[in-house]
Coordinates of C-alpha atoms and ligand atoms in Angstrom, one line a residue:
M34 CA 87.1 83.4 89.4
A35 CA 90.6 82.9 88.1
M36 CA 93.2 84.5 90.3
M37 CA 94.4 86.7 87.5
D38 CA 90.9 88.1 86.8
L39 CA 90.4 88.7 90.5
K40 CA 93.7 90.6 90.8
V41 CA 92.6 92.8 87.8
Y42 CA 89.1 93.3 89.5
L43 CA 90.7 94.2 92.8
K44 CA 93.1 96.7 91.2
D45 CA 90.3 98.3 89.4
R46 CA 87.9 98.6 92.3
K47 CA 90.8 99.8 94.6
R48 CA 91.5 102.6 92.0
L49 CA 87.8 103.6 92.0
V50 CA 87.7 103.8 95.8
D51 CA 91.0 105.6 96.0
Q52 CA 89.9 108.2 93.6
A53 CA 86.6 108.7 95.5
L54 CA 88.5 108.9 98.8
E55 CA 90.7 111.5 97.3
T56 CA 87.8 113.9 96.8
A57 CA 86.0 112.8 100.0
L58 CA 88.8 113.7 102.4
P59 CA 89.3 117.4 103.2
P60 CA 92.1 119.1 101.1
P61 CA 95.4 119.3 103.0
E62 CA 95.7 123.1 102.4
R63 CA 92.4 123.7 104.1
P64 CA 92.7 124.5 107.9
P65 CA 93.4 122.8 110.1
E66 CA 96.1 121.8 107.8
R67 CA 98.1 119.5 110.1
L68 CA 94.9 117.4 111.0
H69 CA 93.9 117.2 107.3
E70 CA 97.4 116.2 106.3
A71 CA 97.5 113.5 109.0
M72 CA 94.1 112.1 107.9
R73 CA 95.4 111.8 104.4
Y74 CA 98.7 110.3 105.6
A75 CA 96.8 107.5 107.4
M76 CA 94.4 107.0 104.6
F77 CA 96.8 106.9 101.7
A78 CA 99.7 105.1 103.3
G79 CA 98.4 101.9 101.6
G80 CA 95.9 99.5 102.6
K81 CA 94.2 96.6 100.7
R82 CA 90.8 98.3 100.7
L83 CA 89.2 95.1 101.4
R84 CA 86.1 96.4 103.1
P85 CA 85.3 98.8 100.3
V86 CA 85.8 95.9 97.8
L87 CA 83.5 93.8 99.8
A88 CA 80.8 96.6 99.9
I89 CA 81.0 96.9 96.1
A90 CA 81.0 93.1 95.5
G91 CA 78.0 92.8 97.9
A92 CA 76.1 95.3 95.7
E93 CA 77.2 93.5 92.6
A94 CA 76.2 90.1 94.0
V95 CA 72.5 91.4 94.2
G96 CA 72.5 93.0 90.7
G97 CA 73.7 96.5 91.7
T98 CA 76.7 98.5 90.7
A99 CA 80.0 99.8 92.3
R100 CA 78.4 103.4 92.1
D101 CA 75.5 102.2 94.3
A102 CA 77.8 101.0 97.0
L103 CA 80.3 103.8 96.9
P104 CA 79.2 105.8 99.9
V105 CA 79.1 102.6 101.9
A106 CA 82.5 101.6 100.6
L107 CA 84.1 105.0 101.5
A108 CA 82.4 105.1 105.0
V109 CA 83.6 101.6 106.0
E110 CA 87.2 102.4 104.9
C111 CA 87.2 105.6 107.0
I112 CA 86.0 103.7 110.0
H113 CA 88.5 100.9 109.5
T114 CA 91.4 103.4 109.0
Y115 CA 90.4 105.3 112.1
S116 CA 90.3 102.0 114.0
L117 CA 94.0 101.3 112.8
V118 CA 95.2 104.7 113.7
H119 CA 93.8 104.3 117.3
D120 CA 94.9 100.6 117.5
D121 CA 98.6 101.6 117.0
L122 CA 98.6 104.2 119.8
P123 CA 101.0 103.6 122.7
M124 CA 98.1 103.1 125.1
M125 CA 96.6 100.4 122.8
D126 CA 98.9 98.0 120.7
D127 CA 101.9 100.5 120.7
D128 CA 103.0 99.7 117.0
D129 CA 105.4 102.1 115.3
M130 CA 104.6 101.0 111.8
R131 CA 101.4 100.7 109.8
R132 CA 100.8 100.0 106.1
G133 CA 104.6 100.1 105.5
V134 CA 105.3 103.5 106.9
P135 CA 105.6 105.0 110.4
S136 CA 102.2 104.9 112.3
C137 CA 100.1 108.1 112.3
H138 CA 101.2 108.9 115.9
K139 CA 104.8 108.5 115.0
A140 CA 104.6 110.6 111.9
F141 CA 102.6 113.3 113.8
D142 CA 101.8 112.9 117.4
D143 CA 99.5 111.1 119.8
A144 CA 97.0 113.9 120.1
V145 CA 96.8 114.4 116.2
A146 CA 96.3 110.6 115.8
I147 CA 93.4 110.6 118.3
L148 CA 91.8 113.5 116.3
V149 CA 92.4 111.8 113.0
G150 CA 90.4 108.8 114.3
D151 CA 87.7 111.0 115.6
S152 CA 87.5 112.9 112.3
L153 CA 87.6 109.8 110.1
M154 CA 84.8 108.3 112.1
T155 CA 82.6 111.3 111.8
L156 CA 83.5 111.7 108.1
A157 CA 82.2 108.1 107.6
F158 CA 78.7 109.2 108.7
E159 CA 78.8 112.4 106.7
L160 CA 79.6 110.2 103.6
L161 CA 76.7 107.9 104.4
A162 CA 74.3 110.8 104.5
D163 CA 74.6 110.8 100.7
A164 CA 71.6 112.5 98.8
A165 CA 71.7 110.1 95.8
L166 CA 71.8 107.1 98.1
A167 CA 68.9 108.4 100.0
R168 CA 66.9 109.0 96.8
R169 CA 67.7 105.4 95.7
V170 CA 67.0 103.5 98.9
G171 CA 64.5 105.8 100.6
G172 CA 64.5 107.1 104.2
L173 CA 63.9 103.6 105.7
G174 CA 66.6 102.1 103.5
L175 CA 69.2 104.7 104.4
S176 CA 68.4 104.4 108.2
A177 CA 68.9 100.6 107.9
I178 CA 72.3 101.2 106.3
I179 CA 73.4 103.7 108.9
R180 CA 72.3 101.4 111.6
E181 CA 74.2 98.5 110.1
V182 CA 77.4 100.4 109.9
S183 CA 77.1 102.1 113.3
V184 CA 76.2 98.9 115.2
A185 CA 79.3 97.2 113.6
A186 CA 81.6 100.1 114.6
G187 CA 80.3 100.5 118.1
T188 CA 80.4 98.6 121.4
T189 CA 78.6 95.4 120.1
G190 CA 81.2 95.5 117.2
M191 CA 84.6 97.0 116.7
T192 CA 85.1 99.2 119.8
G193 CA 83.6 96.5 122.0
G194 CA 85.9 93.9 120.6
Q195 CA 88.9 96.3 121.0
A196 CA 87.9 96.7 124.7
V197 CA 87.9 93.0 125.3
D198 CA 91.1 92.6 123.2
L199 CA 92.8 95.0 125.6
A200 CA 91.2 93.6 128.8
S201 CA 92.5 90.1 127.7
Q202 CA 96.1 91.1 127.4
G203 CA 98.4 88.8 129.4
K204 CA 95.5 86.5 130.4
D205 CA 94.6 83.0 129.4
V206 CA 91.3 83.5 127.6
D207 CA 88.9 80.6 126.8
A208 CA 87.9 79.7 123.2
E209 CA 84.5 81.4 123.6
T210 CA 86.0 84.8 124.7
L211 CA 88.4 84.6 121.8
L212 CA 85.7 83.9 119.3
Y213 CA 83.6 86.7 120.7
L214 CA 86.4 89.3 120.6
H215 CA 87.5 88.4 117.1
R216 CA 84.0 88.5 115.8
C217 CA 83.5 91.9 117.4
K218 CA 86.8 93.7 116.7
T219 CA 87.1 92.6 113.0
G220 CA 84.2 90.4 111.9
A221 CA 81.5 92.9 112.6
L222 CA 82.8 95.7 110.2
L223 CA 83.8 93.3 107.5
S224 CA 80.3 91.7 107.6
A225 CA 78.6 95.0 107.7
S226 CA 80.6 96.1 104.7
V227 CA 79.1 93.3 102.5
V228 CA 75.7 93.7 104.0
A229 CA 75.4 97.5 103.7
G230 CA 76.9 97.4 100.3
A231 CA 74.1 95.1 99.2
M232 CA 71.5 97.1 101.0
A233 CA 72.6 100.2 99.0
A234 CA 71.7 98.2 95.9
G235 CA 68.3 97.3 97.3
A236 CA 68.9 93.7 98.2
S237 CA 66.1 91.4 99.3
P238 CA 65.9 90.1 103.0
E239 CA 66.9 86.6 101.8
S240 CA 69.9 87.9 100.0
L241 CA 71.0 90.0 103.1
L242 CA 70.7 86.9 105.3
A243 CA 73.0 84.9 103.1
L244 CA 75.4 87.8 102.7
R245 CA 75.5 88.3 106.5
E246 CA 76.4 84.7 107.0
F247 CA 79.1 84.9 104.4
G248 CA 80.4 88.1 106.0
D249 CA 80.4 86.7 109.5
K250 CA 82.5 83.6 108.5
L251 CA 84.8 85.6 106.3
G252 CA 85.3 88.3 109.0
L253 CA 86.3 85.8 111.6
A254 CA 88.6 83.9 109.2
F255 CA 90.2 87.3 108.3
Q256 CA 91.1 88.0 111.9
I257 CA 92.4 84.4 112.4
V258 CA 94.7 84.9 109.3
D259 CA 95.8 88.2 110.7
D260 CA 96.8 86.4 113.9
I261 CA 98.6 83.7 112.0
L262 CA 100.5 86.3 109.9
D263 CA 101.6 88.1 113.1
V264 CA 103.4 84.9 113.9
M265 CA 104.6 83.8 110.4
G266 CA 104.7 87.0 108.4
N267 CA 107.2 89.8 108.0
V268 CA 107.2 93.6 107.4
E269 CA 106.7 93.2 103.7
I270 CA 103.5 91.1 104.0
L271 CA 102.2 92.8 107.1
G272 CA 103.2 96.5 106.6
K273 CA 104.7 96.3 110.1
P274 CA 107.0 93.9 111.9
A275 CA 105.6 90.6 113.0
G276 CA 105.4 89.7 116.7
S277 CA 103.3 92.6 118.0
D278 CA 100.7 90.1 119.5
R279 CA 103.3 88.1 121.4
R280 CA 104.9 91.3 122.7
N281 CA 101.5 92.4 124.0
G282 CA 100.4 89.1 125.3
K283 CA 97.3 89.2 123.0
A284 CA 94.6 86.6 123.0
T285 CA 95.1 85.1 119.5
Y286 CA 94.1 82.0 117.7
P287 CA 97.7 80.7 117.4
K288 CA 98.1 81.2 121.1
V289 CA 95.0 79.4 122.1
F290 CA 94.8 76.7 119.3
G291 CA 98.3 76.5 117.7
L292 CA 99.2 77.4 114.1
S293 CA 98.0 74.3 112.4
E294 CA 94.6 74.2 114.1
S295 CA 94.2 78.0 113.5
R296 CA 94.8 77.4 109.8
R297 CA 92.3 74.5 109.7
Q298 CA 89.6 76.7 111.3
A299 CA 90.3 79.5 108.9
S300 CA 89.9 77.3 105.9
R301 CA 86.8 75.7 107.3
L302 CA 85.3 79.1 107.8
I303 CA 86.1 80.1 104.3
E304 CA 84.4 76.9 103.0
E305 CA 81.3 77.8 105.1
A306 CA 81.4 81.4 103.9
N307 CA 81.4 80.2 100.3
A308 CA 78.6 77.7 101.0
A309 CA 76.5 80.6 102.2
L310 CA 76.6 82.1 98.7
A311 CA 74.9 79.1 97.1
L312 CA 71.7 81.1 96.1
F313 CA 73.7 83.7 94.1
G314 CA 75.3 81.8 91.3
D315 CA 77.6 83.7 89.1
S316 CA 76.9 87.2 90.5
A317 CA 78.9 86.2 93.7
R318 CA 82.0 85.1 91.9
V319 CA 83.9 88.1 93.1
L320 CA 82.9 87.4 96.7
R321 CA 83.9 83.8 96.4
G322 CA 87.2 84.9 94.9
V323 CA 87.9 87.4 97.7
A324 CA 87.2 84.8 100.3
D325 CA 89.8 82.4 98.8
Y326 CA 92.2 85.3 98.3
V327 CA 91.9 86.4 101.9
L328 CA 92.9 83.0 103.1
T329 CA 95.5 81.9 100.7
E330 CA 97.3 84.8 99.1
R331 CA 99.2 86.2 102.2
I332 CA 99.4 82.8 104.0
N333 CA 101.1 81.3 100.8
R334 CA 103.6 84.2 100.8
A335 CA 104.3 83.7 104.5
N336 CA 104.7 80.0 103.9
S337 CA 107.4 80.7 101.4
L338 CA 109.5 82.7 103.9
P339 CA 112.5 80.9 105.5
R340 CA 110.9 78.4 107.7
V341 CA 111.3 78.3 111.5
F342 CA 110.3 75.0 113.1
E343 CA 106.6 75.2 113.9
A344 CA 106.8 74.2 117.5
E345 CA 109.3 77.0 118.0
R346 CA 106.9 79.5 116.5
I347 CA 104.1 78.3 118.7
R348 CA 106.4 78.4 121.8
K349 CA 107.3 82.0 120.9
T350 CA 103.7 83.0 120.5
A351 CA 102.7 81.4 123.8
Ligands
IPE594 C1 94.2 95.0 109.6 O1 93.2 95.1 108.5 C2 93.4 95.0 110.9 C3 92.4 94.1 111.1 C4 91.2 94.4 111.4 C5 92.7 92.6 111.0 P1 93.7 95.0 107.1 O2 94.6 93.8 106.9 O3 92.5 95.0 106.2 O4 94.6 96.3 106.9 P2 94.7 97.3 105.6 O5 93.5 98.1 105.4 O6 95.0 96.5 104.4 O7 96.0 98.1 106.0
IPE595 C1 92.8 95.0 114.8 O1 93.4 93.9 115.4 C2 91.4 95.2 115.0 C3 91.0 96.6 114.9 C4 89.8 96.9 115.0 C5 92.0 97.6 114.5 P1 94.9 93.9 115.4 O2 95.5 94.8 116.5 O3 95.4 92.5 115.4 O4 95.3 94.6 114.0 P2 96.7 94.7 113.5 O5 97.4 93.4 113.5 O6 97.4 95.7 114.4 O7 96.6 95.3 112.1
MG596 MG1 94.8 95.5 118.3
MG597 MG1 97.2 96.0 116.4
MG598 MG1 96.8 91.6 114.3

């Protein structure tokens, strides 16, 4: 898919998702006003809406429509946004900016930010309990979707990865632990977005298997790129200042493998992700385009920033 077409597609799907989120989130004038206002603040601060786009593109790859995937798309964005609000808290990564504005706990306070996370997480499952979706996929289909999303968000997925991420701070982790924590904290939800989106469109078991492989590879590559950008990027690319990982002594790909090898691994994963889509033909062109976009777009922008000698960057990361 040509980059221009992809950009138009992404903009269009993002608009659809944002409109639906606008009605899905409680109105700010309804009590408790401050909590509702903070939920909206975190949600509408920006964000690429990559996970909802993947849910929609997953549905489209198996012959479904954006409408089919919408409850899944909204649910995964609620879970993702909650994870960011908690991730930024002082007792976690202690980041003061997110999506280009003060983090939720900075604009409000820590207790409100904790409740925003709790509320977005529960809202995600309220949105999955969608009557039209249940009618379309049946009781078993819906329970499979709910299971897919909740497993990815829980201790074998996102929260588990976050726990290992925190426990690894300041330590020398081996490559296996690093792989495990990246797959859990970020890969799991990204992968579940594609898979559950396709489930909502009645995908076959073979399609789901291929999409899961695609999502797993893409999800891991995505966190590797996130780590690379925390070294190479800037506030305009990241929506927050670079260098958070180094400050926190995080276990990252650049720290363990260096920048060049991290980049090589990310591009190999994207190639493998795309190879997993072989059985889909043209219906998966958006998924292929998104995979390339994830890898290249922000890295290219970071590459065009004033260059620091690479060895210096790696030394600073270590
Ligand atoms: C950032 O995710 C956190 C990770 C899980 C790597 P995104 O880069 O998708 O953040 P937004 O949603 O665009 O703000
Ligand atoms: C995020 O990892 C994983 C989450 C589940 C939130 P990071 O801590 O690297 O994400 P950023 O860099 O703060 O967005
Ligand atoms: Mg973190
Ligand atoms: Mg963080
Ligand atoms: Mg990061």
